[in-house]
Amino acid sequence: MSAPSWSAVDDYIVDQLIGEDAVLDTALAHNRQAGLPPIDVSPAQGKLLQLLAKGVGARRILEIGTLGGYSSIWLARALGEGGKLVTLELDPDYAAVARANIDRAGSGDAVDIRIGPACDTLEEMCAAGETAFDFVFVDADKQNYAAYLDYAVRLARAGTMLVFDNVVREGGILDPDSDDPKVPGTRQLYEALKDNPRIEATAIQTVGQKKWDGFLLALMR
Ligand code: SAH
Ligand code: DHB
Ligand code: MG
């Protein structure tokens, strides 16, 4: 099968299992109007994140890479009453779009957007001794994926689930000499998890609206 068929199957999955959602569609429309790159997770992927977060009973979720808040809305909806999503975004203009989208979705009170380079924010969060997160979704600059793993571990507890996006990149991660700067960062994540006694991990390749890519899933011991 080819990319167009993958996308048609995604449409079928959305029809059967997810349904239309005006709030999420409006968020994507606002992202487009604001000129944000269309690199949000797909609806099927957003619901996967939501189900995983619900499945571990997440009350505190950390997201690295907010963009316009599309995945944030999916994740915020996994939280029960009093739950919190902290989402980190470098670009203040993107964060403003996300703030409006998340507020419009009715999740404003549950979502804290922190602006700046995520490594700086994460360092501050560690220094402040923030309460451990139950679920972490990493989807920002791939060059820092290994650093984000280290911070996620410091902000996690036994049983915390970690999910990293874009770990396949149409097979591009196989090339150690790739001139795509995202590749070495992603490979460093795999290397950090190889034989890691504290974390059990796998990666799942995905196809669909977002072409051929994948998620890495990990569970803290
Ligand atoms: N999770 C979003 C998509 C995120 S795209 C969704 O699925 O809807 C990646 C985001 O990471 C972009 O908005 C980009 O600005 C942000 N980003 C890139 N480098 C960053 C950094 N150093 N710190 C924080 N955010 C960063
Ligand atoms: C890119 C980033 C993403 O997070 C994604 O899901 C797809 C593409 C990118 O930077 O190219
Ligand atoms: Mg991504």
Short mmCIF file of C-alpha atoms and ligand atoms in Angstrom, two decimals:
data_model
loop_
_atom_site.label_atom_id
_atom_site.label_comp_id
_atom_site.label_asym_id
_atom_site.label_seq_id
_atom_site.Cartn_x
_atom_site.Cartn_y
_atom_site.Cartn_z
CA MET A 1 0.00 0.00 0.00
CA SER A 2 1.03 3.56 -0.62
CA ALA A 3 0.65 6.84 1.22
CA PRO A 4 -2.78 7.72 -0.32
CA SER A 5 -4.22 4.36 0.80
CA TRP A 6 -2.76 4.82 4.27
CA SER A 7 -4.59 8.11 4.49
CA ALA A 8 -7.88 6.58 3.24
CA VAL A 9 -7.63 3.89 5.94
CA ASP A 10 -7.06 6.64 8.52
CA ASP A 11 -10.28 8.30 7.27
CA TYR A 12 -12.12 4.99 7.75
CA ILE A 13 -10.70 4.62 11.27
CA VAL A 14 -11.82 8.13 12.13
CA ASP A 15 -15.32 7.42 10.72
CA GLN A 16 -15.72 4.18 12.65
CA LEU A 17 -13.94 4.81 15.94
CA ILE A 18 -13.31 8.51 16.52
CA GLY A 19 -15.92 10.69 14.83
CA GLU A 20 -15.86 14.33 13.87
CA ASP A 21 -14.88 16.77 16.57
CA ALA A 22 -15.65 20.43 15.86
CA VAL A 23 -13.32 21.68 18.62
CA LEU A 24 -10.32 19.77 17.30
CA ASP A 25 -11.11 20.69 13.68
CA THR A 26 -11.35 24.35 14.70
CA ALA A 27 -7.98 24.11 16.43
CA LEU A 28 -6.39 22.81 13.21
CA ALA A 29 -8.10 25.58 11.22
CA HIS A 30 -6.69 28.21 13.59
CA ASN A 31 -3.23 26.64 13.31
CA ARG A 32 -3.46 26.89 9.51
CA GLN A 33 -4.63 30.52 9.66
CA ALA A 34 -1.73 31.37 11.94
CA GLY A 35 0.75 29.70 9.57
CA LEU A 36 1.82 26.91 11.95
CA PRO A 37 3.43 23.90 10.25
CA PRO A 38 0.94 20.98 9.88
CA ILE A 39 2.97 18.59 12.01
CA ASP A 40 0.37 17.85 14.70
CA VAL A 41 -0.38 14.21 15.49
CA SER A 42 -3.23 12.70 13.43
CA PRO A 43 -6.67 12.12 15.01
CA ALA A 44 -6.00 8.39 15.37
CA GLN A 45 -2.64 9.14 16.99
CA GLY A 46 -4.17 11.77 19.27
CA LYS A 47 -6.73 9.26 20.46
CA LEU A 48 -3.99 6.67 21.00
CA LEU A 49 -2.17 9.13 23.27
CA GLN A 50 -5.42 9.82 25.10
CA LEU A 51 -6.14 6.11 25.63
CA LEU A 52 -2.60 5.41 26.84
CA ALA A 53 -2.77 8.31 29.32
CA LYS A 54 -6.20 7.20 30.52
CA GLY A 55 -4.98 3.62 30.74
CA VAL A 56 -2.22 4.52 33.18
CA GLY A 57 -4.68 6.69 35.11
CA ALA A 58 -2.62 9.82 34.45
CA ARG A 59 -3.38 12.77 36.70
CA ARG A 60 -0.23 14.69 35.75
CA ILE A 61 0.92 14.76 32.13
CA LEU A 62 4.03 16.44 30.73
CA GLU A 63 4.18 17.31 27.02
CA ILE A 64 7.33 18.63 25.34
CA GLY A 65 6.41 20.43 22.08
CA THR A 66 2.98 22.13 22.13
CA LEU A 67 2.72 23.68 18.64
CA GLY A 68 -0.98 24.76 18.41
CA GLY A 69 -2.13 22.48 21.21
CA TYR A 70 -3.79 19.80 19.08
CA SER A 71 -2.17 16.87 20.92
CA SER A 72 -2.52 18.85 24.19
CA ILE A 73 -6.31 18.85 23.80
CA TRP A 74 -6.36 15.07 23.24
CA LEU A 75 -4.17 14.56 26.32
CA ALA A 76 -6.03 17.06 28.52
CA ARG A 77 -9.22 15.10 27.86
CA ALA A 78 -7.56 12.01 29.38
CA LEU A 79 -7.27 13.79 32.73
CA GLY A 80 -9.89 13.40 35.40
CA GLU A 81 -11.15 16.17 37.65
CA GLY A 82 -8.22 18.14 39.09
CA GLY A 83 -5.67 16.65 36.66
CA LYS A 84 -2.92 18.78 35.13
CA LEU A 85 -1.12 18.93 31.78
CA VAL A 86 2.11 20.90 31.64
CA THR A 87 3.14 21.55 28.02
CA LEU A 88 6.40 23.17 26.92
CA GLU A 89 6.81 25.33 23.81
CA LEU A 90 9.75 27.34 22.51
CA ASP A 91 7.84 29.75 20.27
CA PRO A 92 5.66 32.34 22.05
CA ASP A 93 3.52 32.87 18.93
CA TYR A 94 2.76 29.15 18.70
CA ALA A 95 2.02 29.11 22.43
CA ALA A 96 -0.51 31.94 21.99
CA VAL A 97 -2.31 29.96 19.28
CA ALA A 98 -2.27 26.91 21.55
CA ARG A 99 -3.58 28.90 24.52
CA ALA A 100 -6.60 30.05 22.49
CA ASN A 101 -7.25 26.57 21.06
CA ILE A 102 -7.00 24.88 24.47
CA ASP A 103 -9.22 27.50 26.15
CA ARG A 104 -11.80 27.12 23.36
CA ALA A 105 -11.71 23.36 23.94
CA GLY A 106 -12.72 23.95 27.57
CA SER A 107 -9.43 22.58 28.93
CA GLY A 108 -7.92 25.93 29.90
CA ASP A 109 -7.89 25.29 33.66
CA ALA A 110 -6.14 21.93 33.28
CA VAL A 111 -3.35 23.09 30.96
CA ASP A 112 -0.25 25.05 31.88
CA ILE A 113 1.80 26.20 28.84
CA ARG A 114 5.41 27.11 29.69
CA ILE A 115 7.26 29.12 27.06
CA GLY A 116 10.98 28.85 26.32
CA PRO A 117 13.62 26.28 25.34
CA ALA A 118 12.33 23.07 26.93
CA CYS A 119 15.72 22.13 28.44
CA ASP A 120 15.71 25.38 30.43
CA THR A 121 12.13 24.89 31.58
CA LEU A 122 12.81 21.25 32.50
CA GLU A 123 15.91 22.24 34.47
CA GLU A 124 13.78 24.72 36.43
CA MET A 125 11.11 22.08 36.99
CA CYS A 126 13.69 19.63 38.37
CA ALA A 127 15.19 22.33 40.60
CA ALA A 128 11.72 23.21 41.90
CA GLY A 129 11.15 19.55 42.80
CA GLU A 130 7.90 19.31 40.86
CA THR A 131 5.63 16.36 41.65
CA ALA A 132 6.30 13.37 39.39
CA PHE A 133 4.41 13.03 36.12
CA ASP A 134 2.40 9.90 35.28
CA PHE A 135 2.68 10.25 31.51
CA VAL A 136 5.16 12.12 29.29
CA PHE A 137 4.76 12.86 25.56
CA VAL A 138 7.90 14.12 23.81
CA ASP A 139 7.36 15.76 20.41
CA ALA A 140 9.73 18.77 20.23
CA ASP A 141 13.15 19.18 18.56
CA LYS A 142 14.55 15.72 17.85
CA GLN A 143 18.14 16.94 18.43
CA ASN A 144 17.36 17.05 22.16
CA TYR A 145 15.51 13.72 22.45
CA ALA A 146 18.22 12.10 24.61
CA ALA A 147 18.24 15.14 26.92
CA TYR A 148 14.43 15.01 27.12
CA LEU A 149 14.68 11.36 28.14
CA ASP A 150 17.02 12.32 31.01
CA TYR A 151 14.70 15.08 32.19
CA ALA A 152 11.62 12.86 31.83
CA VAL A 153 13.29 10.24 34.02
CA ARG A 154 14.10 12.88 36.65
CA LEU A 155 10.46 14.04 36.62
CA ALA A 156 8.98 10.52 36.62
CA ARG A 157 8.26 7.68 39.04
CA ALA A 158 8.11 3.89 38.71
CA GLY A 159 5.23 3.16 36.33
CA THR A 160 5.41 6.45 34.40
CA MET A 161 4.78 5.94 30.69
CA LEU A 162 6.93 7.86 28.18
CA VAL A 163 6.01 8.31 24.51
CA PHE A 164 8.32 9.85 21.89
CA ASP A 165 6.97 10.87 18.46
CA ASN A 166 8.68 10.64 15.07
CA VAL A 167 11.17 7.90 15.84
CA VAL A 168 11.10 6.30 12.34
CA ARG A 169 10.97 9.20 9.87
CA GLU A 170 10.21 7.05 6.80
CA GLY A 171 13.10 4.81 7.74
CA GLY A 172 15.51 7.74 7.85
CA ILE A 173 16.71 6.80 11.34
CA LEU A 174 18.58 3.83 9.89
CA ASP A 175 21.19 6.09 8.32
CA PRO A 176 23.89 7.00 10.86
CA ASP A 177 25.40 9.44 8.35
CA SER A 178 22.13 11.20 7.52
CA ASP A 179 22.42 14.90 6.74
CA ASP A 180 19.02 15.39 8.43
CA PRO A 181 20.05 16.79 11.86
CA LYS A 182 16.96 15.16 13.39
CA VAL A 183 18.33 11.68 12.77
CA PRO A 184 21.35 11.61 15.13
CA GLY A 185 19.23 13.00 17.98
CA THR A 186 16.64 10.28 17.51
CA ARG A 187 19.33 7.58 17.28
CA GLN A 188 20.80 8.85 20.57
CA LEU A 189 17.40 8.21 22.17
CA TYR A 190 17.45 4.58 21.00
CA GLU A 191 21.05 4.22 22.21
CA ALA A 192 20.18 5.62 25.64
CA LEU A 193 17.37 3.06 25.96
CA LYS A 194 19.38 0.10 24.72
CA ASP A 195 20.01 -2.21 27.71
CA ASN A 196 18.75 0.53 30.04
CA PRO A 197 18.01 -1.20 33.36
CA ARG A 198 15.56 1.50 34.50
CA ILE A 199 13.31 1.62 31.44
CA GLU A 200 11.52 -0.97 29.30
CA ALA A 201 10.91 0.25 25.76
CA THR A 202 9.66 -0.61 22.30
CA ALA A 203 8.91 1.34 19.15
CA ILE A 204 5.96 0.90 16.81
CA GLN A 205 6.04 1.99 13.17
CA THR A 206 2.93 3.79 11.97
CA VAL A 207 1.47 4.71 8.58
CA GLY A 208 -1.49 6.96 7.83
CA GLN A 209 -2.15 10.64 7.29
CA LYS A 210 1.30 11.35 8.72
CA LYS A 211 2.99 8.94 6.29
CA TRP A 212 5.48 6.39 7.62
CA ASP A 213 6.76 7.21 11.07
CA GLY A 214 6.46 5.81 14.57
CA PHE A 215 6.17 6.13 18.31
CA LEU A 216 8.64 4.92 20.92
CA LEU A 217 6.89 3.75 24.10
CA ALA A 218 8.69 3.28 27.39
CA LEU A 219 7.75 2.40 30.93
CA MET A 220 9.78 3.38 33.98
CA ARG A 221 10.65 0.51 36.31
N1 SAH B 1 2.69 17.98 19.88
C1 SAH B 1 2.18 18.84 18.80
C2 SAH B 1 3.20 19.01 17.71
C3 SAH B 1 4.53 19.54 18.17
S1 SAH B 1 5.56 20.06 16.81
C4 SAH B 1 0.91 18.22 18.24
O1 SAH B 1 0.95 17.01 17.92
O2 SAH B 1 -0.09 18.92 18.10
C5 SAH B 1 7.04 20.41 17.66
C6 SAH B 1 7.00 21.67 18.52
O3 SAH B 1 8.18 21.69 19.30
C7 SAH B 1 6.98 22.96 17.70
O4 SAH B 1 5.91 23.76 18.09
C8 SAH B 1 8.30 23.63 18.06
O5 SAH B 1 8.24 25.05 18.14
C9 SAH B 1 8.57 23.04 19.42
N2 SAH B 1 9.99 23.09 19.80
C10 SAH B 1 11.07 22.96 18.99
N3 SAH B 1 12.20 23.11 19.69
C11 SAH B 1 11.82 23.31 20.98
C12 SAH B 1 12.55 23.54 22.19
N4 SAH B 1 13.87 23.57 22.21
N5 SAH B 1 11.84 23.71 23.32
C13 SAH B 1 10.49 23.68 23.31
N6 SAH B 1 9.76 23.47 22.20
C14 SAH B 1 10.42 23.29 21.05
C1 DHB B 2 8.34 17.17 12.22
C2 DHB B 2 8.13 17.23 13.57
C3 DHB B 2 7.13 16.51 14.14
O1 DHB B 2 6.91 16.51 15.47
C4 DHB B 2 6.30 15.71 13.36
O2 DHB B 2 5.32 15.01 13.99
C5 DHB B 2 6.49 15.66 12.00
C6 DHB B 2 7.52 16.40 11.42
C7 DHB B 2 9.45 17.94 11.61
O3 DHB B 2 10.10 18.69 12.35
O4 DHB B 2 9.68 17.79 10.43
MG MG B 3 5.66 14.87 16.07
#
